[in-house]
Amino acid sequence: MRHCEAQGQSSDAHLTEKGFHQAEVLADFFADKEIKRIIASPFLRAIQTLEQLSAREKYRY
């Protein structure tokens, strides 16, 4: 999947306020799915997109 809305295309571009909301909705969508691994590019916008999902208790190892 693609990252949520970001402030630009540089590798250090942050998510926008809307992007953080999209990431929250995305984490909710995956809440009842079995996920064995989360992989992201090293770009900040990709990492921020997945932070809320990976922070959920069931994905902590």
MMTF fields as JSON, N, C-alpha, C and O atoms, coordinates in Angstrom:
{
  "mmtfVersion": "1.0.0",
  "mmtfProducer": "UNKNOWN",
  "numBonds": 243,
  "numAtoms": 244,
  "numGroups": 61,
  "numChains": 1,
  "numModels": 1,
  "chainsPerModel": [1],
  "groupsPerChain": [61],
  "chainIdList": ["A"],
  "bondAtomList": [4, 2, 8, 6, 12, 10, 16, 14, 20, 18, 24, 22, 28, 26, 32, 30, 36, 34, 40, 38, 44, 42, 48, 46, 52, 50, 56, 54, 60, 58, 64, 62, 68, 66, 72, 70, 76, 74, 80, 78, 84, 82, 88, 86, 92, 90, 96, 94, 100, 98, 104, 102, 108, 106, 112, 110, 116, 114, 120, 118, 124, 122, 128, 126, 132, 130, 136, 134, 140, 138, 144, 142, 148, 146, 152, 150, 156, 154, 160, 158, 164, 162, 168, 166, 172, 170, 176, 174, 180, 178, 184, 182, 188, 186, 192, 190, 196, 194, 200, 198, 204, 202, 208, 206, 212, 210, 216, 214, 220, 218, 224, 222, 228, 226, 232, 230, 236, 234, 240, 238],
  "bondOrderList": [1, 1, 1, 1, 1, 1, 1, 1, 1, 1, 1, 1, 1, 1, 1, 1, 1, 1, 1, 1, 1, 1, 1, 1, 1, 1, 1, 1, 1, 1, 1, 1, 1, 1, 1, 1, 1, 1, 1, 1, 1, 1, 1, 1, 1, 1, 1, 1, 1, 1, 1, 1, 1, 1, 1, 1, 1, 1, 1, 1],
  "groupList": [{"groupName": "MET", "atomNameList": ["N", "CA", "C", "O"], "elementList": ["N", "C", "C", "O"], "formalChargeList": [0, 0, 0, 0], "bondAtomList": [1, 0, 2, 1, 3, 2], "bondOrderList": [1, 1, 2], "singleLetterCode": "M", "chemCompType": "L-PEPTIDE LINKING"}, {"groupName": "ARG", "atomNameList": ["N", "CA", "C", "O"], "elementList": ["N", "C", "C", "O"], "formalChargeList": [0, 0, 0, 0], "bondAtomList": [1, 0, 2, 1, 3, 2], "bondOrderList": [1, 1, 2], "singleLetterCode": "R", "chemCompType": "L-PEPTIDE LINKING"}, {"groupName": "HIS", "atomNameList": ["N", "CA", "C", "O"], "elementList": ["N", "C", "C", "O"], "formalChargeList": [0, 0, 0, 0], "bondAtomList": [1, 0, 2, 1, 3, 2], "bondOrderList": [1, 1, 2], "singleLetterCode": "H", "chemCompType": "L-PEPTIDE LINKING"}, {"groupName": "CYS", "atomNameList": ["N", "CA", "C", "O"], "elementList": ["N", "C", "C", "O"], "formalChargeList": [0, 0, 0, 0], "bondAtomList": [1, 0, 2, 1, 3, 2], "bondOrderList": [1, 1, 2], "singleLetterCode": "C", "chemCompType": "L-PEPTIDE LINKING"}, {"groupName": "GLU", "atomNameList": ["N", "CA", "C", "O"], "elementList": ["N", "C", "C", "O"], "formalChargeList": [0, 0, 0, 0], "bondAtomList": [1, 0, 2, 1, 3, 2], "bondOrderList": [1, 1, 2], "singleLetterCode": "E", "chemCompType": "L-PEPTIDE LINKING"}, {"groupName": "ALA", "atomNameList": ["N", "CA", "C", "O"], "elementList": ["N", "C", "C", "O"], "formalChargeList": [0, 0, 0, 0], "bondAtomList": [1, 0, 2, 1, 3, 2], "bondOrderList": [1, 1, 2], "singleLetterCode": "A", "chemCompType": "L-PEPTIDE LINKING"}, {"groupName": "GLN", "atomNameList": ["N", "CA", "C", "O"], "elementList": ["N", "C", "C", "O"], "formalChargeList": [0, 0, 0, 0], "bondAtomList": [1, 0, 2, 1, 3, 2], "bondOrderList": [1, 1, 2], "singleLetterCode": "Q", "chemCompType": "L-PEPTIDE LINKING"}, {"groupName": "GLY", "atomNameList": ["N", "CA", "C", "O"], "elementList": ["N", "C", "C", "O"], "formalChargeList": [0, 0, 0, 0], "bondAtomList": [1, 0, 2, 1, 3, 2], "bondOrderList": [1, 1, 2], "singleLetterCode": "G", "chemCompType": "PEPTIDE LINKING"}, {"groupName": "SER", "atomNameList": ["N", "CA", "C", "O"], "elementList": ["N", "C", "C", "O"], "formalChargeList": [0, 0, 0, 0], "bondAtomList": [1, 0, 2, 1, 3, 2], "bondOrderList": [1, 1, 2], "singleLetterCode": "S", "chemCompType": "L-PEPTIDE LINKING"}, {"groupName": "ASP", "atomNameList": ["N", "CA", "C", "O"], "elementList": ["N", "C", "C", "O"], "formalChargeList": [0, 0, 0, 0], "bondAtomList": [1, 0, 2, 1, 3, 2], "bondOrderList": [1, 1, 2], "singleLetterCode": "D", "chemCompType": "L-PEPTIDE LINKING"}, {"groupName": "LEU", "atomNameList": ["N", "CA", "C", "O"], "elementList": ["N", "C", "C", "O"], "formalChargeList": [0, 0, 0, 0], "bondAtomList": [1, 0, 2, 1, 3, 2], "bondOrderList": [1, 1, 2], "singleLetterCode": "L", "chemCompType": "L-PEPTIDE LINKING"}, {"groupName": "THR", "atomNameList": ["N", "CA", "C", "O"], "elementList": ["N", "C", "C", "O"], "formalChargeList": [0, 0, 0, 0], "bondAtomList": [1, 0, 2, 1, 3, 2], "bondOrderList": [1, 1, 2], "singleLetterCode": "T", "chemCompType": "L-PEPTIDE LINKING"}, {"groupName": "LYS", "atomNameList": ["N", "CA", "C", "O"], "elementList": ["N", "C", "C", "O"], "formalChargeList": [0, 0, 0, 0], "bondAtomList": [1, 0, 2, 1, 3, 2], "bondOrderList": [1, 1, 2], "singleLetterCode": "K", "chemCompType": "L-PEPTIDE LINKING"}, {"groupName": "PHE", "atomNameList": ["N", "CA", "C", "O"], "elementList": ["N", "C", "C", "O"], "formalChargeList": [0, 0, 0, 0], "bondAtomList": [1, 0, 2, 1, 3, 2], "bondOrderList": [1, 1, 2], "singleLetterCode": "F", "chemCompType": "L-PEPTIDE LINKING"}, {"groupName": "VAL", "atomNameList": ["N", "CA", "C", "O"], "elementList": ["N", "C", "C", "O"], "formalChargeList": [0, 0, 0, 0], "bondAtomList": [1, 0, 2, 1, 3, 2], "bondOrderList": [1, 1, 2], "singleLetterCode": "V", "chemCompType": "L-PEPTIDE LINKING"}, {"groupName": "ILE", "atomNameList": ["N", "CA", "C", "O"], "elementList": ["N", "C", "C", "O"], "formalChargeList": [0, 0, 0, 0], "bondAtomList": [1, 0, 2, 1, 3, 2], "bondOrderList": [1, 1, 2], "singleLetterCode": "I", "chemCompType": "L-PEPTIDE LINKING"}, {"groupName": "PRO", "atomNameList": ["N", "CA", "C", "O"], "elementList": ["N", "C", "C", "O"], "formalChargeList": [0, 0, 0, 0], "bondAtomList": [1, 0, 2, 1, 3, 2], "bondOrderList": [1, 1, 2], "singleLetterCode": "P", "chemCompType": "L-PEPTIDE LINKING"}, {"groupName": "TYR", "atomNameList": ["N", "CA", "C", "O"], "elementList": ["N", "C", "C", "O"], "formalChargeList": [0, 0, 0, 0], "bondAtomList": [1, 0, 2, 1, 3, 2], "bondOrderList": [1, 1, 2], "singleLetterCode": "Y", "chemCompType": "L-PEPTIDE LINKING"}],
  "groupTypeList": [0, 1, 2, 3, 4, 5, 6, 7, 6, 8, 8, 9, 5, 2, 10, 11, 4, 12, 7, 13, 2, 6, 5, 4, 14, 10, 5, 9, 13, 13, 5, 9, 12, 4, 15, 12, 1, 15, 15, 5, 8, 16, 13, 10, 1, 5, 15, 6, 11, 10, 4, 6, 10, 8, 5, 1, 4, 12, 17, 1, 17],
  "groupIdList": [1, 2, 3, 4, 5, 6, 7, 8, 9, 10, 11, 12, 13, 14, 15, 16, 17, 18, 19, 20, 21, 22, 23, 24, 25, 26, 27, 28, 29, 30, 31, 32, 33, 34, 35, 36, 37, 38, 39, 40, 41, 42, 43, 44, 45, 46, 47, 48, 49, 50, 51, 52, 53, 54, 55, 56, 57, 58, 59, 60, 61],
  "secStructList": [7, 7, 7, 7, 7, 5, 1, 7, 1, 1, 6, 6, 7, 7, 5, 7, 2, 2, 2, 2, 2, 2, 2, 2, 2, 2, 2, 2, 2, 6, 6, 6, 1, 7, 7, 7, 7, 7, 7, 7, 7, 1, 1, 2, 2, 2, 2, 2, 2, 2, 2, 2, 2, 2, 2, 1, 4, 4, 4, 7, 7],
  "xCoordList": [0.84, 0.0, 0.884, 2.062, 0.32, 1.067, 0.975, 0.118, 1.861, 1.84, 0.627, 0.007, 0.303, -0.786, -0.304, 0.871, -1.204, -0.884, 0.307, 0.333, 1.294, 2.509, 2.684, 1.997, 3.612, 3.884, 4.762, 5.006, 5.231, 6.074, 6.588, 6.124, 7.557, 8.096, 9.501, 10.036, 10.112, 11.465, 11.42, 10.367, 12.556, 12.608, 12.287, 11.945, 12.393, 12.102, 10.794, 10.592, 9.917, 8.614, 7.695, 7.499, 7.143, 6.214, 4.818, 4.494, 3.994, 2.582, 1.918, 2.354, 0.877, 0.064, -0.901, -0.964, -1.644, -2.667, -3.659, -4.064, -4.04, -4.944, -4.277, -4.935, -2.985, -2.251, -2.221, -2.351, -2.05, -2.077, -3.469, -3.595, -4.504, -5.865, -6.048, -6.63, -5.555, -5.643, -4.922, -5.402, -3.777, -3.022, -3.81, -3.754, -4.535, -5.379, -6.506, -6.794, -7.137, -8.201, -7.632, -8.275, -6.447, -5.784, -5.513, -5.747, -5.025, -4.77, -6.075, -6.088, -7.161, -8.465, -8.911, -9.454, -8.678, -9.055, -8.35, -8.962, -7.076, -6.293, -6.423, -5.819, -7.184, -7.267, -7.693, -7.217, -8.563, -9.035, -8.39, -8.84, -7.35, -6.643, -5.417, -4.808, -5.06, -3.839, -2.665, -2.592, -1.771, -0.585, 0.633, 0.796, 1.468, 2.655, 3.898, 4.859, 3.884, 5.07, 4.653, 3.758, 5.31, 5.1, 6.443, 7.429, 6.474, 7.7, 7.414, 6.394, 8.318, 8.147, 9.456, 10.534, 9.351, 10.557, 11.143, 10.457, 12.363, 12.966, 12.481, 12.891, 11.633, 11.117, 10.221, 9.424, 10.354, 9.617, 8.112, 7.426, 7.589, 6.138, 5.633, 4.513, 6.442, 6.055, 6.08, 5.179, 7.099, 7.206, 6.068, 5.451, 5.781, 4.692, 3.345, 2.46, 3.173, 1.923, 1.672, 0.527, 2.724, 2.572, 2.776, 2.55, 3.194, 3.469, 2.257, 2.386, 1.092, -0.092, -0.466, -0.865, -0.341, -0.642, 0.362, -0.03, 1.633, 2.649, 2.661, 3.174, 2.117, 2.07, 0.956, 0.94, 0.042, -1.06, -0.506, 0.453, -1.099, -0.606, -0.381, 0.61, -1.278, -1.171, 0.007, 0.342, 0.646, 1.781, 3.109, 4.15, 3.112, 4.364, 4.936, 4.213, 6.204, 6.88, 7.98, 8.67],
  "yCoordList": [-1.167, 0.0, 1.228, 1.161, 2.326, 3.587, 4.263, 3.944, 5.184, 5.986, 6.913, 7.132, 7.444, 8.415, 9.778, 9.943, 10.749, 12.067, 12.691, 12.774, 13.126, 13.713, 15.149, 15.603, 15.847, 17.244, 17.399, 18.522, 16.321, 16.389, 15.02, 14.005, 14.999, 13.739, 13.433, 12.366, 14.344, 14.074, 12.941, 12.641, 12.323, 11.175, 11.55, 10.681, 12.838, 13.268, 14.058, 14.785, 13.912, 14.604, 13.958, 12.743, 14.785, 14.327, 14.136, 14.696, 13.343, 13.261, 14.592, 15.304, 14.907, 16.069, 15.694, 14.532, 16.66, 16.358, 15.345, 14.407, 15.546, 14.598, 13.225, 12.199, 13.203, 11.95, 11.168, 9.944, 11.876, 11.201, 10.622, 9.539, 11.351, 10.823, 9.587, 8.595, 9.64, 8.481, 7.274, 6.146, 7.504, 6.417, 5.789, 4.577, 6.607, 6.095, 5.229, 4.159, 5.686, 4.922, 3.605, 2.558, 3.671, 2.482, 1.469, 0.273, 1.938, 1.054, 0.41, -0.772, 1.162, 0.613, -0.458, -1.491, -0.202, -1.159, -2.498, -3.553, -2.46, -3.684, -4.299, -5.339, -3.694, -4.134, -5.596, -6.281, -6.082, -7.464, -8.407, -9.54, -7.94, -8.76, -9.401, -8.825, -10.579, -11.226, -10.689, -10.883, -10.026, -9.461, -10.082, -10.009, -10.681, -11.341, -10.476, -10.672, -9.525, -8.705, -7.353, -7.273, -6.317, -4.983, -4.504, -4.449, -4.161, -3.691, -2.33, -2.139, -1.392, -0.048, 0.415, -0.038, 1.303, 1.932, 2.822, 3.113, 3.251, 4.111, 5.561, 6.378, 5.892, 7.26, 7.559, 6.716, 8.747, 9.134, 8.984, 8.51, 9.377, 9.299, 7.859, 7.614, 6.908, 5.49, 4.988, 4.268, 5.365, 4.942, 5.536, 4.831, 6.824, 7.452, 6.842, 6.779, 6.396, 5.757, 4.493, 4.192, 3.756, 2.473, 2.518, 1.514, 3.65, 3.722, 3.381, 2.64, 3.908, 3.637, 2.166, 1.592, 1.563, 0.135, -0.689, -1.578, -0.407, -1.212, -0.977, -1.814, 0.124, 0.427, -0.324, -0.389, -0.881, -1.626, -2.826, -3.46, -3.123, -4.161, -5.513, -6.187, -5.911, -7.255, -7.398, -8.52, -6.303, -6.381, -6.201, -6.181, -6.072, -5.924, -7.302, -8.203, -7.453, -8.733, -8.528, -9.481],
  "zCoordList": [0.0, 0.0, 0.0, 0.351, -0.388, -0.396, 0.96, 1.784, 1.162, 2.381, 2.376, 1.336, 3.521, 3.628, 3.144, 2.815, 3.1, 2.551, 3.284, 4.512, 2.49, 3.047, 2.564, 1.649, 3.195, 2.875, 1.64, 1.2, 1.087, -0.1, -0.474, 0.044, -1.385, -1.888, -1.393, -1.693, -0.643, -0.153, 0.868, 1.43, 1.1, 2.007, 3.451, 4.254, 3.789, 5.156, 5.279, 6.252, 4.296, 4.317, 5.356, 5.363, 6.221, 7.254, 6.671, 5.624, 7.354, 7.001, 7.345, 8.249, 6.622, 6.948, 8.069, 8.47, 8.57, 9.577, 9.015, 9.702, 7.763, 7.106, 6.991, 7.164, 6.702, 6.581, 7.889, 7.884, 9.02, 10.315, 10.595, 11.165, 10.188, 10.348, 9.47, 9.91, 8.235, 7.347, 7.951, 7.837, 8.59, 9.216, 10.361, 10.568, 11.096, 12.173, 11.612, 12.148, 10.544, 9.896, 9.342, 9.429, 8.784, 8.261, 9.374, 9.196, 10.51, 11.651, 12.117, 12.46, 12.134, 12.506, 11.506, 11.895, 10.22, 9.18, 9.38, 9.212, 9.737, 9.902, 11.296, 11.559, 12.179, 13.575, 13.719, 14.625, 12.862, 12.985, 11.97, 11.794, 11.312, 10.318, 10.957, 11.859, 10.497, 10.963, 10.152, 8.939, 10.824, 10.172, 10.839, 12.057, 10.041, 10.585, 10.484, 11.229, 9.57, 9.369, 8.781, 7.939, 9.238, 8.69, 8.158, 8.893, 6.89, 6.247, 5.63, 4.968, 5.851, 5.287, 4.664, 5.048, 3.72, 3.18, 4.274, 5.254, 4.135, 5.149, 5.086, 5.911, 4.14, 4.036, 5.234, 5.646, 5.785, 6.981, 6.795, 7.701, 5.645, 5.427, 5.473, 5.922, 5.016, 5.067, 6.506, 6.935, 7.234, 8.635, 9.456, 10.254, 9.271, 10.018, 9.668, 10.521, 8.44, 8.035, 8.849, 9.186, 9.164, 9.839, 11.346, 12.021, 11.887, 13.326, 14.188, 15.162, 13.849, 14.669, 14.623, 15.636, 13.469, 13.347, 14.144, 14.9, 13.987, 14.668, 16.175, 16.917, 16.639, 18.067, 18.787, 20.016, 18.037, 18.657, 19.408, 18.967, 20.513, 21.424, 20.735, 21.017, 19.847, 19.262, 18.305, 17.925, 17.903, 16.971, 17.684, 17.027, 18.988, 19.738, 20.043, 20.468, 19.829, 20.099, 21.099, 21.462]
}
